[in-house]
């Protein structure tokens, strides 16, 4: 509805000489409500040269991107050479790859051209739980028009990472498949893959076998960790459960070496450091941005107020900073502000109902939820949400346990509050909030107690990272099993950490484990 209102605003600004554009507004609003695939309307508004209306329509298309229409939108953006559609083309293609398992079951998937499907399947960043899913999608696409598409198996099968499948699956489901058997080129490819599985040394020989068949695909996202004291940036690859050092202290700006107790967010290919301080009486309003593509630092416009140990999050392309320590008397704040990267400017929003430091926040359903924290020498169990459309904060049912230094994330449509301290000890407990019923319920306890940890959602799991007690520990929660498990543990020196999840970068390989062939499994 808000998008319709925005289109109506642009409609009312148009002059009578732009009657055709006015008609477009009505047609475009009907298109959104009808959810059809008539993307030609975007071409019409471009011809009217009404930039504000064009941007609004772009935003609407992007917001309505889903598994059922992403392929049609991607195909549409490839046809028209409109500058504003270049980013939409990237967004749609990234959405296809990141949600491939669901997209491959939709009707639009069966309408792809052969080369379009090959381009998708060949992406290192294609997100699939099992490589057999990619193979099955190829068969589904071919069987939709078998007489016309059987020959495409020679183009599509090399895009499937056969070497990542079980040998028994290849023998039973690929080698003996009728489409594969009737295509000599594809049958040879499968036979060669099975040979390598039996003799891994062939990968290093001059056999001519495509090593890509045995390479893991890149993860769709990685966990980026910034350490307070060592000033190193490291990335956690969940597919290999390994860490990669990305950036180290010597290359940081000299003026940044004092930063402690800051907050971090990921937005638009950049890693933001917001606020900092060495002690209660020395908070900072400075903001730094690290470009994850160019590996360069840049100081951005400062916040309106100096603060640190505040809570930060991203909502619809803007950064929000809430609470934190004051700069005059060391007490906590309830003020909040918003950063718009397109104009590099911070502005105040409505203040929270509570003063909060060391609280934690997240976003869900176009709202910001902030929970717990410390205020006036007491640990808080209160929680509230911010609605950017009304610029209002609303208190919700308090948590069952007072917590500060906790982790809060949106997960499976609920708000999870994990760990933290009740003022006397670190907590293993966790609880979750259902926004529909406005109630909290208990979640299984973590394996460990964590101090100065951070939390994020990645690969449909909650990840908790800490570098305390001379150990680096990563544990995750999986809703399918309703359990926590440790996925990484190793000796390390104590440090405070901040984390965020990064995705969609053109150079994602730099933040992942080395992209090399794995040792084939030889068991049948």
XYZ file of C-alpha atoms in Angstrom:
524
model
C 0.000 0.000 0.000
C 2.808 2.419 0.814
C 4.336 1.807 -2.610
C 0.982 2.546 -4.220
C 0.854 5.781 -2.235
C 4.340 6.684 -3.439
C 3.309 6.123 -7.055
C 0.246 8.273 -6.416
C 2.477 11.060 -5.080
C 4.567 10.956 -8.241
C 1.336 10.851 -10.262
C 0.095 14.061 -8.662
C 3.357 15.857 -9.436
C 3.071 15.223 -13.166
C 1.831 18.021 -15.425
C -1.105 17.731 -17.764
C 1.401 17.521 -20.642
C 2.526 14.209 -19.192
C -0.866 12.579 -19.567
C 0.626 9.323 -20.876
C 2.823 9.048 -17.823
C -0.240 9.576 -15.632
C -1.948 6.719 -17.382
C 1.150 4.633 -16.744
C 0.817 5.214 -12.997
C -2.641 3.700 -13.056
C -1.505 0.795 -15.234
C 1.577 0.098 -13.113
C -0.445 0.066 -9.890
C -2.798 -2.430 -11.508
C 0.194 -4.497 -12.650
C 1.490 -4.764 -9.081
C -1.899 -5.778 -7.702
C -2.471 -8.201 -10.587
C 1.078 -9.622 -10.184
C 1.336 -10.282 -13.918
C 4.554 -10.390 -15.912
C 3.930 -7.343 -18.083
C 7.368 -5.798 -17.504
C 6.972 -3.752 -20.702
C 5.371 -1.091 -18.518
C 8.816 -0.235 -17.188
C 9.968 0.537 -20.712
C 7.065 2.942 -21.138
C 7.864 4.948 -18.038
C 11.499 5.191 -19.179
C 10.324 6.761 -22.423
C 8.403 9.385 -20.444
C 11.746 10.424 -18.862
C 10.180 10.993 -15.442
C 13.128 9.993 -13.251
C 11.323 10.075 -9.904
C 8.543 7.840 -11.243
C 11.097 5.552 -12.882
C 12.937 5.114 -9.556
C 9.685 4.417 -7.738
C 8.694 1.744 -10.243
C 12.182 0.222 -9.961
C 11.784 0.047 -6.175
C 8.396 -1.640 -6.544
C 9.777 -4.262 -8.935
C 12.710 -4.958 -6.619
C 10.456 -5.254 -3.572
C 8.210 -7.732 -5.394
C 11.094 -9.965 -6.451
C 10.206 -13.546 -5.502
C 10.753 -17.158 -6.573
C 7.768 -17.043 -8.943
C 8.811 -13.944 -10.929
C 12.607 -13.597 -10.593
C 13.379 -15.407 -13.856
C 10.888 -13.356 -15.851
C 12.256 -10.151 -14.332
C 15.837 -11.206 -15.099
C 14.906 -11.965 -18.716
C 13.125 -8.633 -18.992
C 16.132 -6.661 -17.752
C 18.341 -8.332 -20.358
C 16.158 -7.123 -23.220
C 16.041 -3.394 -22.491
C 19.178 -1.268 -22.152
C 17.881 1.046 -19.455
C 20.527 2.207 -16.926
C 18.235 1.838 -13.929
C 17.626 -1.805 -14.868
C 21.313 -2.816 -14.732
C 21.203 -3.124 -10.941
C 17.820 -4.852 -11.126
C 19.312 -7.382 -13.537
C 22.033 -8.154 -11.006
C 19.543 -8.339 -8.135
C 17.291 -10.752 -10.036
C 20.147 -13.032 -11.117
C 21.590 -13.082 -7.598
C 18.148 -13.931 -6.244
C 17.852 -16.844 -8.687
C 21.215 -18.279 -7.646
C 20.658 -17.744 -3.924
C 17.199 -19.341 -3.988
C 17.839 -21.898 -6.712
C 16.244 -24.879 -4.972
C 12.889 -23.076 -4.716
C 13.173 -21.282 -8.073
C 13.863 -24.538 -9.954
C 10.422 -25.817 -8.901
C 8.548 -22.828 -10.369
C 6.848 -22.610 -13.737
C 9.176 -19.875 -15.030
C 12.149 -22.202 -14.620
C 10.811 -24.474 -17.363
C 10.674 -21.508 -19.776
C 14.408 -20.759 -19.602
C 16.472 -20.900 -22.752
C 19.230 -23.500 -22.846
C 22.082 -20.996 -22.552
C 20.282 -19.088 -19.796
C 20.032 -22.278 -17.747
C 23.689 -23.089 -18.464
C 24.696 -19.621 -17.240
C 22.809 -20.161 -13.987
C 24.092 -23.693 -13.345
C 27.667 -22.662 -14.052
C 27.761 -20.110 -11.242
C 30.153 -20.865 -8.392
C 27.738 -19.065 -6.105
C 24.742 -21.279 -6.907
C 23.202 -22.138 -3.535
C 22.206 -25.786 -3.182
C 22.251 -28.175 -0.265
C 23.177 -31.119 -2.486
C 24.562 -31.138 -5.999
C 22.028 -33.800 -6.946
C 19.430 -31.005 -6.802
C 21.159 -29.312 -9.741
C 21.147 -32.557 -11.747
C 17.464 -33.163 -11.009
C 16.617 -29.637 -12.154
C 18.312 -30.352 -15.482
C 16.183 -33.464 -15.968
C 13.026 -31.561 -15.023
C 13.821 -28.858 -17.585
C 14.554 -31.406 -20.329
C 11.500 -33.550 -19.600
C 9.258 -30.502 -19.996
C 9.960 -30.601 -23.757
C 11.874 -33.891 -24.216
C 11.967 -34.033 -27.994
C 13.366 -30.527 -28.344
C 15.671 -30.510 -25.331
C 17.325 -33.930 -25.084
C 20.407 -32.706 -26.926
C 20.910 -29.953 -24.347
C 22.222 -32.522 -21.873
C 25.695 -32.174 -23.400
C 25.648 -28.437 -22.585
C 24.052 -28.652 -19.140
C 25.582 -31.760 -17.573
C 29.139 -30.285 -17.502
C 27.693 -27.474 -15.327
C 26.713 -30.012 -12.668
C 29.457 -30.701 -10.095
C 29.253 -34.463 -10.525
C 32.332 -35.014 -8.379
C 30.460 -33.718 -5.318
C 27.888 -36.520 -5.502
C 28.112 -40.007 -4.014
C 29.511 -42.558 -6.409
C 26.500 -44.804 -5.909
C 24.130 -41.946 -6.819
C 26.032 -41.272 -10.048
C 25.981 -44.951 -11.006
C 22.296 -45.464 -10.269
C 20.794 -42.137 -11.322
C 23.132 -40.483 -13.810
C 25.086 -43.112 -15.729
C 21.970 -45.227 -16.326
C 19.651 -42.350 -17.157
C 18.164 -42.688 -20.663
C 18.944 -39.085 -21.631
C 22.578 -39.472 -20.569
C 23.015 -42.923 -22.115
C 21.818 -41.757 -25.524
C 24.266 -38.842 -25.561
C 27.855 -40.133 -26.097
C 29.496 -36.917 -24.886
C 27.549 -36.868 -21.634
C 27.993 -40.599 -21.060
C 31.772 -40.190 -21.411
C 31.756 -37.282 -18.963
C 30.038 -39.410 -16.330
C 32.371 -42.357 -16.961
C 35.416 -40.109 -16.573
C 34.027 -38.760 -13.297
C 33.640 -42.272 -11.927
C 37.232 -43.075 -12.964
C 38.545 -40.099 -11.016
C 36.531 -41.193 -7.996
C 38.294 -44.532 -8.151
C 41.701 -43.022 -9.011
C 41.959 -39.499 -7.506
C 45.463 -39.105 -8.957
C 43.834 -38.562 -12.359
C 42.907 -35.054 -11.259
C 46.594 -34.141 -11.292
C 47.365 -35.825 -14.570
C 46.983 -34.765 -18.166
C 43.745 -36.700 -18.468
C 41.799 -33.690 -19.686
C 39.156 -34.197 -17.011
C 37.457 -30.961 -15.947
C 38.563 -30.278 -12.373
C 35.596 -27.951 -11.847
C 33.409 -31.041 -11.514
C 35.105 -31.648 -8.149
C 35.148 -28.057 -6.828
C 32.798 -26.939 -4.082
C 30.526 -24.089 -5.055
C 31.068 -20.840 -3.221
C 28.833 -20.147 -0.235
C 26.118 -17.588 -0.843
C 27.253 -15.791 2.304
C 30.139 -15.738 4.772
C 30.453 -14.491 8.316
C 32.821 -11.548 8.606
C 34.473 -10.980 11.993
C 36.327 -7.871 13.134
C 38.493 -8.221 16.252
C 38.771 -5.239 18.604
C 42.335 -5.541 19.801
C 44.197 -7.244 16.943
C 42.368 -5.132 14.322
C 42.116 -8.102 11.975
C 39.210 -8.944 9.713
C 38.515 -12.637 9.186
C 35.835 -14.561 7.312
C 34.178 -17.835 8.307
C 33.251 -20.201 5.461
C 30.432 -22.372 6.795
C 30.829 -24.948 4.017
C 34.342 -25.833 5.106
C 34.111 -24.610 8.746
C 37.323 -22.673 8.253
C 38.595 -19.102 8.764
C 40.313 -16.873 6.208
C 42.248 -13.722 7.155
C 40.986 -10.861 5.012
C 42.586 -7.689 6.344
C 45.221 -6.924 8.958
C 46.243 -3.986 11.148
C 49.198 -2.545 9.140
C 46.936 -1.529 6.269
C 44.356 0.215 8.444
C 44.267 3.950 8.602
C 46.442 5.340 11.418
C 43.522 7.298 12.807
C 41.516 4.099 13.213
C 43.923 2.274 15.470
C 42.213 3.642 18.602
C 38.818 2.112 17.760
C 37.248 -0.073 20.435
C 33.714 -0.980 21.439
C 32.263 -0.057 18.061
C 29.346 -1.638 16.213
C 29.335 -3.084 12.711
C 26.912 -3.611 9.825
C 27.091 -4.729 6.191
C 25.459 -2.579 3.526
C 26.022 -2.161 -0.205
C 29.283 -4.127 -0.548
C 30.710 -2.285 2.453
C 31.485 -3.080 6.063
C 30.630 -0.136 8.343
C 32.207 0.611 11.722
C 29.893 2.883 13.714
C 30.992 4.796 16.815
C 33.715 3.747 19.247
C 35.436 4.714 22.471
C 38.102 3.805 24.974
C 36.078 4.562 28.112
C 32.724 5.962 29.221
C 33.934 9.533 29.009
C 35.404 9.180 25.519
C 32.782 8.010 23.006
C 33.062 8.907 19.317
C 30.582 9.828 16.618
C 32.873 8.736 13.775
C 31.818 6.270 11.091
C 34.154 4.290 8.848
C 33.421 2.219 5.773
C 35.527 -0.632 4.404
C 34.829 -1.473 0.755
C 34.916 -5.258 0.502
C 35.547 -5.134 -3.248
C 38.331 -2.524 -3.438
C 39.693 -3.171 0.091
C 39.800 0.544 0.877
C 38.768 2.523 3.971
C 36.783 5.755 3.925
C 35.578 8.002 6.732
C 31.880 8.853 6.374
C 29.740 11.605 7.882
C 29.704 11.382 11.687
C 26.635 10.587 13.736
C 24.636 13.414 15.251
C 25.687 12.249 18.722
C 28.824 10.594 20.046
C 28.062 7.124 21.310
C 29.496 3.654 21.671
C 28.277 0.262 22.818
C 25.139 1.201 20.915
C 22.999 -1.133 18.801
C 23.054 -0.893 15.010
C 21.173 -2.566 12.193
C 20.213 -2.080 8.549
C 16.663 -1.612 7.303
C 15.754 -0.916 3.675
C 19.144 0.483 2.706
C 19.640 2.682 5.793
C 21.754 2.201 8.932
C 20.127 2.761 12.321
C 22.095 3.486 15.523
C 20.306 3.315 18.877
C 21.250 3.998 22.468
C 24.816 3.697 23.720
C 26.911 5.742 26.165
C 26.608 9.536 26.287
C 29.597 11.844 25.875
C 28.908 14.165 28.820
C 28.200 12.174 31.969
C 28.752 8.564 30.924
C 25.086 7.609 31.209
C 23.096 5.700 28.648
C 21.080 7.159 25.773
C 17.626 6.436 24.431
C 18.109 8.554 21.311
C 18.366 6.962 17.870
C 19.396 8.096 14.415
C 19.365 6.938 10.808
C 22.089 7.081 8.150
C 21.208 7.411 4.455
C 24.221 6.333 2.379
C 22.946 7.958 -0.825
C 23.313 11.411 0.756
C 25.920 10.457 3.394
C 23.877 11.997 6.185
C 22.631 11.091 9.677
C 19.278 12.342 11.004
C 17.492 11.756 14.312
C 14.483 9.479 14.534
C 12.118 9.075 17.485
C 13.785 8.156 20.770
C 13.281 4.752 22.354
C 11.134 4.170 25.406
C 14.205 2.975 27.350
C 17.794 4.115 27.652
C 19.954 1.193 26.520
C 23.620 0.279 26.308
C 24.928 -3.122 25.274
C 21.495 -4.050 23.956
C 21.061 -5.914 20.662
C 18.739 -5.372 17.723
C 17.547 -6.865 14.444
C 14.905 -6.283 11.750
C 11.760 -8.233 10.946
C 8.721 -7.372 8.839
C 9.995 -3.839 8.112
C 10.451 -3.097 11.813
C 13.494 -2.770 14.084
C 13.398 -4.813 17.292
C 15.752 -3.969 20.160
C 15.972 -6.080 23.302
C 17.578 -5.902 26.715
C 20.640 -3.870 27.596
C 21.751 -1.916 30.646
C 20.271 1.281 32.021
C 20.648 3.102 35.350
C 22.637 0.273 36.907
C 20.062 -2.387 36.107
C 19.848 -5.131 33.498
C 16.795 -4.783 31.267
C 14.321 -7.414 30.161
C 12.285 -4.909 28.168
C 12.020 -4.945 24.375
C 10.484 -2.642 21.794
C 10.157 -2.164 18.051
C 10.447 0.834 15.713
C 8.137 1.366 12.765
C 9.864 3.643 10.202
C 6.552 4.388 8.498
C 5.117 6.002 11.638
C 8.418 6.979 13.330
C 7.219 5.397 16.571
C 8.629 2.969 19.147
C 6.287 0.442 20.752
C 7.040 -1.690 23.801
C 6.351 -5.406 23.503
C 6.076 -8.144 26.118
C 9.300 -8.224 28.179
C 11.731 -11.100 27.863
C 11.607 -13.853 30.444
C 15.207 -13.121 31.507
C 16.955 -9.737 31.897
C 19.957 -9.659 29.530
C 22.705 -7.307 28.407
C 25.634 -8.082 26.081
C 23.149 -10.447 24.423
C 22.695 -11.362 20.778
C 19.423 -10.683 18.946
C 18.550 -11.943 15.452
C 15.474 -12.464 13.310
C 15.126 -16.141 12.472
C 12.272 -18.120 10.939
C 9.855 -15.235 11.423
C 10.642 -14.848 15.145
C 13.038 -12.731 17.226
C 15.705 -14.738 19.065
C 17.440 -13.328 22.160
C 20.532 -15.396 22.917
C 22.993 -15.487 25.809
C 24.294 -12.308 27.389
C 24.635 -11.617 31.075
C 22.065 -11.116 33.825
C 24.498 -8.929 35.757
C 26.120 -11.697 37.764
C 27.006 -14.384 35.231
C 27.139 -15.146 31.517
C 24.083 -17.003 30.242
C 23.712 -20.047 28.028
C 19.949 -19.661 27.817
C 17.988 -18.335 24.839
C 14.402 -17.331 24.157
C 12.347 -16.340 21.126
C 9.550 -13.855 20.476
C 6.504 -14.530 18.318
C 5.301 -11.166 16.919
C 1.885 -12.622 16.101
C 1.063 -13.613 19.683
C 3.345 -11.038 21.389
C 4.814 -13.787 23.583
C 8.263 -15.169 24.411
C 9.085 -18.861 24.664
C 12.200 -20.788 25.701
C 14.770 -22.051 23.205
C 17.338 -24.786 24.009
C 20.478 -23.548 25.770
C 23.757 -23.010 23.928
C 26.581 -25.484 24.399
C 28.880 -22.809 25.910
C 28.641 -19.560 27.843
C 30.031 -16.748 25.714
C 31.451 -13.378 26.743
C 31.658 -10.451 24.296
C 30.369 -12.601 21.453
C 28.412 -11.700 18.346
C 25.596 -13.392 16.484
C 24.254 -13.645 12.924
C 21.969 -15.732 10.714
C 23.540 -17.572 7.786
C 22.631 -20.648 5.755
C 19.300 -20.857 7.598
C 21.068 -21.235 10.955
C 21.973 -18.967 13.864
C 25.740 -18.609 14.339
C 27.378 -17.445 17.581
C 31.090 -16.492 17.558
C 33.343 -15.724 20.502
C 37.082 -15.450 21.161
C 37.096 -15.580 24.954
C 38.526 -18.090 27.461
C 41.517 -18.489 25.126
C 39.352 -20.300 22.603
C 37.658 -19.379 19.374
C 34.271 -21.059 19.339
C 31.568 -21.085 16.680
C 28.315 -22.790 17.477
C 25.053 -22.758 15.578
C 21.366 -23.376 16.135
C 19.317 -25.302 13.570
C 15.532 -25.043 13.797
C 15.078 -28.383 12.023
C 16.710 -30.200 14.935
C 16.026 -27.557 17.604
C 19.576 -27.998 18.878
C 22.849 -26.086 19.245
C 26.108 -27.642 18.027
C 29.747 -26.536 17.970
C 31.009 -26.307 14.375
C 34.431 -24.802 15.110
C 36.684 -24.775 18.163
C 40.348 -23.858 18.416
C 42.947 -22.217 20.629
C 43.056 -18.425 20.351
C 43.885 -15.353 22.417
C 41.129 -13.411 24.137
C 39.467 -10.679 22.137
C 36.126 -8.946 21.672
C 34.509 -9.497 18.296
C 31.919 -7.967 16.023
C 30.359 -9.908 13.156
C 28.117 -9.427 10.169
C 27.086 -11.588 7.225
C 28.225 -10.531 3.750
C 26.797 -11.764 0.457
C 26.392 -10.880 -3.183
C 29.932 -9.588 -3.750
C 31.551 -10.035 -7.183
C 34.731 -11.140 -5.363
C 33.137 -13.553 -2.885
C 35.942 -16.043 -3.607
C 38.332 -13.768 -1.668
C 36.315 -14.401 1.487
C 35.975 -18.168 1.114
C 38.186 -21.221 1.430
C 40.539 -21.776 -1.538
C 38.546 -22.850 -4.574
C 40.247 -26.115 -5.501
C 39.161 -29.667 -6.323
C 38.312 -31.849 -3.358
C 39.633 -35.374 -2.964
C 36.976 -37.604 -4.553
C 35.141 -40.107 -2.430
C 36.020 -43.614 -3.546
C 33.393 -45.546 -1.612
C 30.458 -46.998 -3.527
